[in-house]
Amino acid sequence: MKTKDLSETLAVVSGGTRGIGLALVQGFLKAGMHVATCSRSSQHVESLRKTHASSRLDVFSADLSQREGVRSFVREIHALKLPISVLVNNVGNFVPAYLKDEPEGQLESLMATNLYSAYWLSRDLIPKFISQKFGHIFNINSVAGLQAYPQGGSYSISKFAMRGLGLALRAELKEYGIRVTNIFPGAVLTDSWKGTTLPSSRFMRPEDIANMVWQSLAVSERSNVEDIILRPVGGDL
């Protein structure tokens, strides 16, 4: 599928009402693509519908940390009856903590949000990609999935696991011509950093990550951008 043909296809973005996800949704709409996205917050869903009213945008309420939430979102995606050119696994939650101090259940919660959401959504849409014989899966990971650090705790564990998911998807789907790209951003100025006293210049913008997705889509169908690492110019925080 060439970039110029993407306007007749669907981009699926999980968690597309804020931050990196919103920047992705805006970019795909600007390119003339159809977009399906979701949020577990009905308030954020309604806000996106009002501010980005478009016949090419479908926004659904779904909690992708729950298996039934993923099934519900997938049913809505299939009901649109469009070829899916892009899946961006973007849902995630950042909770810094030392392993010894984090509350009971934090690992399970972060694994459900950061890993299982991407695992379930990818599995449910893979048959569609295989039948089409094209598609591109993006996993929005984190530099915490490459290098553990103090107070990374269960967040880092979940992101290392997501890295494994990306590697497995790449190994299994290349024979079908389906591309997989894993993106590892450093600090991006989103709600995860709400309340920080650090200057905004120390953070990347959500649009920086969205641009990397588009650049990866633009390479020829003979190529696959496997991994992208982005950090603030001043280094990690």
mmCIF file with all atom_site columns, N, CA, C and O in Angstrom, residues 137 139 165 178:
data_model
loop_
_atom_site.group_PDB
_atom_site.id
_atom_site.type_symbol
_atom_site.label_atom_id
_atom_site.label_alt_id
_atom_site.label_comp_id
_atom_site.label_asym_id
_atom_site.label_entity_id
_atom_site.label_seq_id
_atom_site.pdbx_PDB_ins_code
_atom_site.Cartn_x
_atom_site.Cartn_y
_atom_site.Cartn_z
_atom_site.occupancy
_atom_site.B_iso_or_equiv
_atom_site.pdbx_formal_charge
_atom_site.auth_seq_id
_atom_site.auth_comp_id
_atom_site.auth_asym_id
_atom_site.auth_atom_id
_atom_site.pdbx_PDB_model_num
ATOM 1  N N  . ILE A 1 137 ? 1.888 -1.887 11.719 1.00 0.00 ? 137 ILE A N  1
ATOM 2  C CA . ILE A 1 137 ? 1.610 -1.802 13.147 1.00 0.00 ? 137 ILE A CA 1
ATOM 3  C C  . ILE A 1 137 ? 2.707 -0.974 13.816 1.00 0.00 ? 137 ILE A C  1
ATOM 4  O O  . ILE A 1 137 ? 3.899 -1.254 13.638 1.00 0.00 ? 137 ILE A O  1
ATOM 5  N N  . ASN A 1 139 ? 4.031 0.422  17.589 1.00 0.00 ? 139 ASN A N  1
ATOM 6  C CA . ASN A 1 139 ? 3.924 0.290  19.035 1.00 0.00 ? 139 ASN A CA 1
ATOM 7  C C  . ASN A 1 139 ? 4.622 1.488  19.677 1.00 0.00 ? 139 ASN A C  1
ATOM 8  O O  . ASN A 1 139 ? 5.840 1.654  19.530 1.00 0.00 ? 139 ASN A O  1
ATOM 9  N N  . LEU A 1 165 ? 6.722 -7.897 22.683 1.00 0.00 ? 165 LEU A N  1
ATOM 10 C CA . LEU A 1 165 ? 5.564 -8.029 21.802 1.00 0.00 ? 165 LEU A CA 1
ATOM 11 C C  . LEU A 1 165 ? 5.896 -7.511 20.410 1.00 0.00 ? 165 LEU A C  1
ATOM 12 O O  . LEU A 1 165 ? 5.578 -8.156 19.408 1.00 0.00 ? 165 LEU A O  1
ATOM 13 N N  . ILE A 1 178 ? 3.442 -7.494 6.201  1.00 0.00 ? 178 ILE A N  1
ATOM 14 C CA . ILE A 1 178 ? 2.947 -6.539 7.200  1.00 0.00 ? 178 ILE A CA 1
ATOM 15 C C  . ILE A 1 178 ? 4.139 -5.965 7.967  1.00 0.00 ? 178 ILE A C  1
ATOM 16 O O  . ILE A 1 178 ? 4.993 -6.704 8.467  1.00 0.00 ? 178 ILE A O  1
#
